[in-house]
Coordinates of C-alpha atoms in Angstrom, one line a residue:
Chain A
M1497 CA 24.6 77.3 123.1
R1498 CA 26.9 80.1 123.1
I1499 CA 26.1 83.2 120.4
A1500 CA 28.7 85.8 119.1
L1501 CA 27.4 88.8 117.3
L1502 CA 30.1 90.2 115.4
G1503 CA 28.5 93.4 114.6
G1504 CA 26.1 93.2 117.5
T1505 CA 26.7 97.2 118.4
G1506 CA 24.0 97.7 115.2
D1507 CA 20.5 96.9 114.4
I1508 CA 19.9 93.7 113.7
G1509 CA 22.9 92.6 116.0
E1510 CA 21.0 94.8 118.8
G1511 CA 17.8 93.1 118.3
L1512 CA 19.2 89.3 117.7
A1513 CA 21.2 90.0 120.7
L1514 CA 18.1 91.1 123.1
R1515 CA 15.9 88.1 121.6
W1516 CA 18.1 85.4 122.5
A1517 CA 19.1 87.0 125.8
Y1518 CA 15.1 87.3 126.8
D1519 CA 13.5 84.6 125.4
T1520 CA 16.5 81.5 125.3
N1521 CA 19.2 80.8 127.8
H1522 CA 21.8 80.9 125.1
E1523 CA 24.9 82.7 126.0
V1524 CA 24.9 85.9 124.3
V1525 CA 28.7 87.7 123.1
I1526 CA 28.5 90.9 121.4
G1527 CA 31.8 91.5 119.3
S1528 CA 32.6 95.0 117.2
R1529 CA 35.6 96.6 115.9
E1530 CA 36.6 98.0 118.6
A1531 CA 36.4 96.3 121.8
D1532 CA 34.9 99.5 124.3
R1533 CA 31.8 100.1 121.9
A1534 CA 31.2 96.1 122.2
A1535 CA 31.5 96.1 126.1
N1536 CA 29.5 99.3 126.1
K1537 CA 26.7 98.2 123.9
A1538 CA 26.9 94.7 126.0
E1539 CA 26.1 96.9 129.1
E1540 CA 23.5 98.4 127.6
Y1541 CA 22.1 95.1 126.8
E1542 CA 22.5 94.1 130.6
T1543 CA 20.3 97.6 132.0
E1544 CA 17.8 96.8 129.3
L1545 CA 17.6 93.2 130.2
S1546 CA 17.3 94.0 133.9
R1547 CA 14.9 96.4 133.5
R1548 CA 12.8 93.9 132.4
G1549 CA 13.7 92.0 135.3
L1550 CA 16.0 89.8 133.3
D1551 CA 19.7 89.4 135.3
V1552 CA 22.0 87.8 132.6
T1553 CA 25.6 88.9 131.6
V1554 CA 26.4 89.6 127.9
E1555 CA 29.5 90.3 127.2
G1556 CA 31.4 92.3 124.6
Y1557 CA 35.0 92.3 122.7
A1558 CA 36.7 92.8 119.6
N1559 CA 35.3 91.0 117.0
P1560 CA 38.5 88.2 116.7
E1561 CA 38.2 87.7 120.8
A1562 CA 34.3 87.7 120.6
A1563 CA 33.8 85.2 117.9
A1564 CA 37.0 82.9 119.5
G1565 CA 35.0 79.0 120.8
E1566 CA 32.3 80.2 120.4
D1567 CA 29.1 77.7 118.5
V1568 CA 27.5 80.3 116.4
V1569 CA 29.4 83.5 115.2
V1570 CA 26.5 85.5 113.4
V1571 CA 28.1 88.2 110.9
A1572 CA 25.6 90.7 111.5
V1573 CA 27.6 93.7 109.6
P1574 CA 26.7 95.6 106.8
P1575 CA 27.3 94.0 103.5
Y1576 CA 30.2 95.2 102.1
H1577 CA 32.3 94.3 105.7
V1578 CA 31.3 91.0 105.4
A1579 CA 34.3 88.9 103.7
D1580 CA 36.5 91.6 105.8
T1581 CA 34.8 90.5 109.0
V1582 CA 34.6 87.0 108.7
E1583 CA 38.7 86.8 107.4
A1584 CA 39.4 88.8 110.8
V1585 CA 38.0 86.3 112.9
A1586 CA 38.7 83.2 111.0
D1587 CA 41.9 81.8 112.5
D1588 CA 39.9 82.4 115.8
L1589 CA 36.8 80.2 115.1
D1590 CA 36.1 77.1 116.8
E1591 CA 36.5 74.2 114.4
D1592 CA 32.9 73.3 115.0
A1593 CA 31.2 76.9 114.8
V1594 CA 28.7 77.7 112.2
L1595 CA 28.6 81.1 110.9
V1596 CA 25.8 83.0 110.4
S1597 CA 24.9 85.7 107.1
P1598 CA 21.8 88.1 107.8
A1599 CA 23.2 90.9 105.7
V1600 CA 21.7 92.1 102.1
G1601 CA 23.4 94.6 99.6
M1602 CA 20.6 96.7 98.3
K1603 CA 20.7 99.9 96.3
R1604 CA 18.5 102.8 95.8
D1605 CA 17.2 104.5 92.7
E1606 CA 14.1 106.9 93.3
A1607 CA 11.7 104.1 92.7
G1608 CA 13.0 102.1 96.3
M1609 CA 15.3 99.5 97.0
H1610 CA 16.9 96.7 94.9
Y1611 CA 18.4 93.7 95.5
H1612 CA 22.1 94.3 94.4
R1613 CA 23.8 90.8 93.6
P1614 CA 26.9 90.4 94.5
G1615 CA 29.5 88.6 92.2
A1616 CA 29.6 85.7 94.3
G1617 CA 25.9 85.1 93.8
S1618 CA 24.8 86.6 96.8
V1619 CA 26.2 87.9 100.4
T1620 CA 25.6 84.4 101.8
A1621 CA 28.2 83.5 99.2
V1622 CA 30.4 86.0 100.0
A1623 CA 30.4 84.9 103.9
A1624 CA 31.1 80.8 102.8
D1625 CA 33.5 82.4 100.4
A1626 CA 35.7 83.7 103.1
A1627 CA 35.3 81.5 105.8
P1628 CA 37.7 78.5 106.3
E1629 CA 36.5 75.7 104.3
A1630 CA 35.6 73.5 107.3
I1631 CA 33.1 75.8 108.7
P1632 CA 29.8 75.7 107.4
T1633 CA 27.5 78.7 106.3
V1634 CA 24.5 79.6 106.5
G1635 CA 22.1 82.4 105.6
A1636 CA 19.1 83.4 108.3
F1637 CA 17.4 86.7 110.0
H1638 CA 17.6 88.6 106.9
S1639 CA 14.2 89.7 106.4
L1640 CA 13.1 90.8 110.2
S1641 CA 12.9 94.1 111.3
A1642 CA 15.2 95.5 113.5
D1643 CA 13.0 97.7 114.9
R1644 CA 10.4 94.9 115.7
L1645 CA 13.2 92.4 117.2
A1646 CA 15.0 95.3 119.8
N1647 CA 11.4 96.6 121.0
L1648 CA 11.0 92.9 123.3
D1649 CA 7.3 94.7 123.7
V1650 CA 6.5 93.8 120.4
E1651 CA 5.0 90.2 119.6
L1652 CA 6.8 88.7 116.9
D1653 CA 4.7 86.1 114.3
L1654 CA 7.0 85.9 111.2
N1655 CA 8.9 83.4 109.0
T1656 CA 12.7 83.6 109.1
L1657 CA 14.4 81.8 106.0
V1658 CA 17.4 79.5 106.5
V1659 CA 19.8 79.1 103.4
G1660 CA 23.3 76.8 103.0
D1661 CA 24.7 74.2 101.4
D1662 CA 25.0 72.1 105.3
E1663 CA 21.9 70.5 106.4
D1664 CA 23.0 70.6 109.7
A1665 CA 24.4 73.6 110.1
R1666 CA 21.2 75.1 108.3
D1667 CA 19.1 72.6 111.1
T1668 CA 21.1 74.7 113.9
V1669 CA 20.1 78.1 113.1
A1670 CA 16.5 77.4 112.5
A1671 CA 16.4 75.8 115.7
L1672 CA 18.2 78.9 117.0
G1673 CA 15.4 80.9 115.2
D1674 CA 12.4 79.0 116.2
D1675 CA 13.9 79.5 120.1
I1676 CA 13.0 83.2 119.5
E1677 CA 9.3 83.4 120.2
G1678 CA 7.3 84.0 117.2
I1679 CA 9.6 83.3 114.9
R1680 CA 9.4 80.4 112.3
P1681 CA 12.1 79.4 110.5
L1682 CA 11.6 77.8 107.0
D1683 CA 14.2 75.9 104.9
A1684 CA 14.9 77.8 102.0
G1685 CA 17.6 74.8 100.4
P1686 CA 21.4 75.1 99.5
L1687 CA 23.1 77.9 99.1
A1688 CA 22.4 78.8 95.2
N1689 CA 19.1 79.5 96.4
A1690 CA 20.1 82.9 98.6
A1691 CA 19.7 85.3 96.2
E1692 CA 16.2 84.9 96.2
V1693 CA 16.2 84.9 100.1
E1694 CA 18.1 87.5 100.5
S1695 CA 15.9 89.9 97.8
V1696 CA 13.1 89.8 100.2
T1697 CA 14.7 92.8 102.2
P1698 CA 14.4 95.1 99.4
L1699 CA 10.6 94.1 98.9
L1700 CA 9.9 94.9 102.1
I1701 CA 11.5 98.3 102.3
N1702 CA 9.0 99.2 99.3
L1703 CA 6.3 97.9 100.3
A1704 CA 7.0 100.5 103.7
R1705 CA 7.3 103.0 101.4
Y1706 CA 4.2 102.4 99.6
N1707 CA 1.4 101.3 101.9
E1708 CA 0.7 102.5 105.2
G1709 CA 1.2 100.2 108.4
L1710 CA 4.1 98.6 106.8
A1711 CA 6.7 99.9 108.3
H1712 CA 8.3 97.4 110.0
A1713 CA 6.8 94.7 108.2
G1714 CA 7.9 90.9 108.0
V1715 CA 7.2 88.1 105.9
T1716 CA 5.0 84.8 106.7
F1717 CA 4.6 82.3 103.9
D1718 CA 1.5 80.0 103.9
Chain B
M402 CA -15.4 95.9 83.9
R403 CA -14.2 93.3 80.8
I404 CA -11.1 91.4 81.5
A405 CA -9.5 89.6 78.8
L406 CA -7.1 86.7 80.2
L407 CA -4.9 86.2 77.3
G408 CA -3.5 82.6 77.9
G409 CA -6.4 81.7 79.7
T410 CA -6.2 78.3 78.8
G411 CA -3.2 78.2 81.1
D412 CA -3.1 77.5 85.0
I413 CA -3.0 81.1 86.3
G414 CA -5.2 82.5 83.7
E415 CA -7.5 79.4 84.6
G416 CA -7.1 80.5 88.5
L417 CA -8.0 84.2 87.7
A418 CA -10.5 83.6 85.5
L419 CA -12.7 81.5 88.0
R420 CA -12.3 83.6 91.0
W421 CA -13.4 86.5 89.0
A422 CA -16.0 85.0 87.2
Y423 CA -17.5 83.8 90.9
D424 CA -16.3 86.7 93.2
T425 CA -17.6 90.0 90.9
N426 CA -19.3 90.5 88.3
H427 CA -16.8 91.6 86.1
E428 CA -17.0 89.8 82.7
V429 CA -14.3 87.4 81.5
V430 CA -13.5 86.7 78.5
I431 CA -10.6 84.2 77.6
G432 CA -7.7 84.2 74.6
S433 CA -5.5 81.7 73.5
R434 CA -3.6 81.5 70.0
E435 CA -6.2 79.4 69.0
A436 CA -9.7 80.5 69.2
D437 CA -10.6 76.6 69.4
R438 CA -9.1 76.4 72.1
A439 CA -10.4 79.4 73.9
A440 CA -14.1 78.8 73.1
N441 CA -13.6 75.3 74.6
K442 CA -11.6 76.3 77.8
A443 CA -14.4 78.9 78.4
E444 CA -17.4 76.4 77.9
E445 CA -15.2 74.5 80.8
Y446 CA -15.2 77.3 83.0
E447 CA -19.2 78.3 82.5
T448 CA -19.5 74.3 83.1
E449 CA -17.9 74.3 86.4
L450 CA -19.0 77.6 87.3
S451 CA -22.7 75.9 86.8
R452 CA -22.2 73.0 88.9
R453 CA -22.3 76.0 91.7
G454 CA -25.0 77.1 91.0
L455 CA -23.5 80.1 89.0
D456 CA -25.0 80.9 85.8
V457 CA -22.6 83.1 83.9
T458 CA -21.2 83.3 80.3
V459 CA -17.4 83.3 79.8
E460 CA -16.4 83.9 76.0
G461 CA -13.1 82.2 74.3
Y462 CA -11.4 84.0 71.4
A463 CA -8.3 84.0 69.8
N464 CA -5.9 86.9 71.7
P465 CA -6.5 89.9 69.4
E466 CA -10.5 89.1 69.2
A467 CA -9.9 88.6 73.1
A468 CA -8.3 91.5 73.7
A469 CA -10.5 94.0 71.7
G470 CA -12.1 96.8 73.5
E471 CA -11.5 95.1 76.8
D472 CA -10.2 97.2 80.1
V473 CA -8.2 94.9 81.4
V474 CA -6.1 92.5 79.4
V475 CA -4.0 90.4 81.6
V476 CA -0.9 88.5 79.4
A477 CA -1.1 84.6 81.4
V478 CA 1.3 83.1 79.4
P479 CA 5.1 82.2 79.9
P480 CA 7.5 84.6 80.4
Y481 CA 9.4 83.7 76.7
H482 CA 5.4 84.5 75.1
V483 CA 4.8 88.3 76.4
A484 CA 6.4 90.0 73.9
D485 CA 5.2 88.5 71.1
T486 CA 1.6 87.7 72.6
V487 CA 1.5 91.8 73.9
E488 CA 2.7 92.9 69.8
A489 CA 0.0 90.4 68.7
V490 CA -2.8 92.0 70.3
A491 CA -1.3 95.8 70.4
D492 CA -3.6 97.2 67.2
D493 CA -6.8 95.7 69.3
L494 CA -5.9 97.4 72.8
D495 CA -8.9 100.0 73.8
E496 CA -7.0 103.3 74.2
D497 CA -7.8 103.3 78.1
A498 CA -7.0 99.4 78.5
V499 CA -4.3 98.3 81.2
L500 CA -2.4 95.1 80.6
V501 CA -1.6 93.2 83.6
S502 CA 1.7 91.1 83.6
P503 CA 2.1 88.4 86.1
A504 CA 4.6 86.1 84.6
V505 CA 7.5 85.2 86.1
G506 CA 10.8 84.6 84.4
M507 CA 12.7 81.5 86.4
K508 CA 15.1 78.7 85.5
R509 CA 15.7 75.8 87.8
D510 CA 19.0 74.0 89.2
E511 CA 19.7 72.0 91.5
A512 CA 19.4 73.3 94.2
G513 CA 16.2 74.9 93.1
M514 CA 14.5 77.9 90.9
H515 CA 16.0 81.0 90.5
Y516 CA 15.0 84.7 89.1
H517 CA 15.8 84.8 85.8
R518 CA 16.1 88.5 84.9
P519 CA 15.4 89.5 81.7
G520 CA 17.9 92.4 80.2
A521 CA 14.7 94.7 80.5
G522 CA 15.0 94.3 84.0
S523 CA 11.8 92.5 84.7
V524 CA 9.3 90.3 82.6
T525 CA 6.9 93.2 83.6
A526 CA 9.1 95.8 81.9
V527 CA 9.3 93.3 78.9
A528 CA 5.9 93.5 78.6
A529 CA 5.6 97.2 79.2
D530 CA 8.2 97.7 76.4
A531 CA 5.9 95.7 74.0
A532 CA 3.2 97.6 74.7
P533 CA 1.9 100.7 72.8
E534 CA 3.1 103.5 74.9
A535 CA -0.1 105.1 75.6
I536 CA -0.7 101.7 77.5
P537 CA 0.0 101.5 81.0
T538 CA 1.4 98.0 82.3
V539 CA 1.2 96.8 85.9
G540 CA 2.8 93.7 86.8
A541 CA 0.2 91.7 89.3
F542 CA -0.8 88.0 90.8
H543 CA 2.5 86.7 90.3
S544 CA 3.4 85.0 93.7
L545 CA -0.6 83.1 93.6
S546 CA -0.7 79.6 93.8
A547 CA -2.8 78.8 90.4
D548 CA -3.7 75.3 91.7
R549 CA -5.5 77.2 94.6
L550 CA -7.1 79.9 92.9
A551 CA -8.4 77.3 90.5
N552 CA -9.5 75.6 93.3
L553 CA -12.8 77.4 94.3
D554 CA -13.7 75.4 97.2
V555 CA -9.8 76.8 98.9
E556 CA -10.6 79.9 101.2
L557 CA -7.5 82.0 100.1
D558 CA -5.8 84.9 102.5
L559 CA -2.8 86.1 101.2
N560 CA -1.1 89.2 99.3
T561 CA -0.3 89.9 95.8
L562 CA 2.0 92.9 94.9
V563 CA 0.6 95.5 92.1
V564 CA 3.6 97.7 90.2
G565 CA 4.1 99.6 87.7
D566 CA 4.8 103.2 86.3
D567 CA 1.1 104.7 86.0
E568 CA -0.3 104.7 89.7
D569 CA -3.9 105.0 88.6
A570 CA -3.6 101.7 86.6
R571 CA -2.1 100.4 90.0
D572 CA -5.1 101.3 91.4
T573 CA -7.1 99.5 88.9
V574 CA -5.7 96.5 88.9
A575 CA -5.5 96.5 92.9
A576 CA -8.9 97.1 93.2
L577 CA -9.8 94.0 90.6
G578 CA -7.0 92.1 92.8
D579 CA -9.1 93.0 96.0
D580 CA -12.2 92.3 94.4
I581 CA -11.3 88.1 94.7
E582 CA -12.3 87.2 98.3
G583 CA -9.6 86.7 100.4
I584 CA -6.8 88.3 98.0
R585 CA -5.4 91.4 99.7
P586 CA -3.4 93.5 96.8
L587 CA -0.3 95.5 98.1
D588 CA 1.1 98.7 96.2
A589 CA 5.0 98.1 95.3
G590 CA 5.5 101.3 93.3
P591 CA 7.3 101.8 89.8
L592 CA 7.9 99.6 87.5
A593 CA 11.6 99.5 88.5
N594 CA 10.7 97.6 91.7
A595 CA 9.2 94.6 89.7
A596 CA 12.0 92.4 89.6
E597 CA 12.0 92.0 93.3
V598 CA 8.1 91.6 93.1
E599 CA 8.5 88.7 90.5
S600 CA 11.7 86.8 92.6
V601 CA 9.0 85.3 95.3
T602 CA 8.0 83.2 92.9
P603 CA 11.1 81.0 93.0
L604 CA 11.3 81.2 96.7
L605 CA 8.2 79.8 96.8
I606 CA 8.7 77.4 94.9
N607 CA 11.9 76.6 96.8
L608 CA 10.1 76.5 99.7
A609 CA 7.5 74.3 98.8
R610 CA 10.1 71.8 98.3
Y611 CA 12.2 72.2 101.7
N612 CA 9.5 72.6 103.8
E613 CA 6.3 70.1 104.2
G614 CA 3.0 71.4 103.7
L615 CA 4.0 74.5 101.9
A616 CA 3.0 73.1 98.1
H617 CA 1.0 75.6 97.3
A618 CA 1.9 78.3 99.8
G619 CA 1.7 82.0 99.3
V620 CA 2.6 85.2 100.9
T621 CA 1.6 87.4 103.5
F622 CA 3.6 91.2 104.2
D623 CA 2.5 92.2 107.9

């Protein structure tokens, strides 16, 4: 499969790009608002992968070019850029593309981080609302530590939750998650369940703050 | 320690009562709105424990008598009864008592269960607001499967999250959690972080619905 990572120059984008490139045969394309930045980062990832003996091409383009014709388009941008980013690439999306939203809205107070629920109900719903009607949107990869993903020396053993109204699209994204070693996707059901999924991320940040050894914690359900 | 379980005739109350009675030397007192019901359930628990060779006394009283003079008072009632239940026992609480809130507000729609955040910010905050000012309130034991707790044949290996403004009270409740074999408490910080803690419970219910083998799942952070 061909996977575009819009915002693929950021932390979570980097982690997913490196893992997919390293663990799978999927082709990874990095998108950014600036084509140069995307191309530079893509080269960085290639260098990192080649240091590990892996000779792969990672391409980098401006977001619309990166998204064009890809099977899966991950919107790995901050929550307040999700709608804009999806709208900017809407016309370039393949008609069979699946959109993936890993972003979480949060706000901080003295006690810790809190889930900041958008009016749409969730950030996944914000992405879905901005997407063309025929393109299914799936929330996934929210609660994975970017640091842990991006460090290929770290073995993963974590769940990721997949949520969205289109079951086939959920299956596609779950399979992509499963392709990364040590990631076990779970199905969280339709889009209306996305807020509970996204709420895990601020909780993880709070647990990292109040407990030793949980700096890059993830979550497992069993 | 002496632990009162108000609503100790319900599912989560039963699970905690049996585990504390079986795994620890803490004295467990069951509370209910009706003294008879509490006494009958307490006797049931004694019978279950004695079948396993454990000769312990479990007392059962109406909530105010159950709460009176106890070190820790767990308000194991449905969320809409939390404020009433706390108010009903307020005058009987020991001045050094710690109140514990395991309840979660939820509402169901077609897609699944959703966190129903009370106006106070969390059910733990509802309990804290109803409690006398000098009594610290701690949220804990939300995400533990009642079925798994109540079946003493099942080995546990789960986290529970402890949240509340009083650090000493959090430590007391965490220690009580730790006394149950296979429960590892984590500190989620002050009361303002309780909504993210309580949100895990509807998520667990949704994961149980959409995935095989997660019917009584719990959560682990690492």
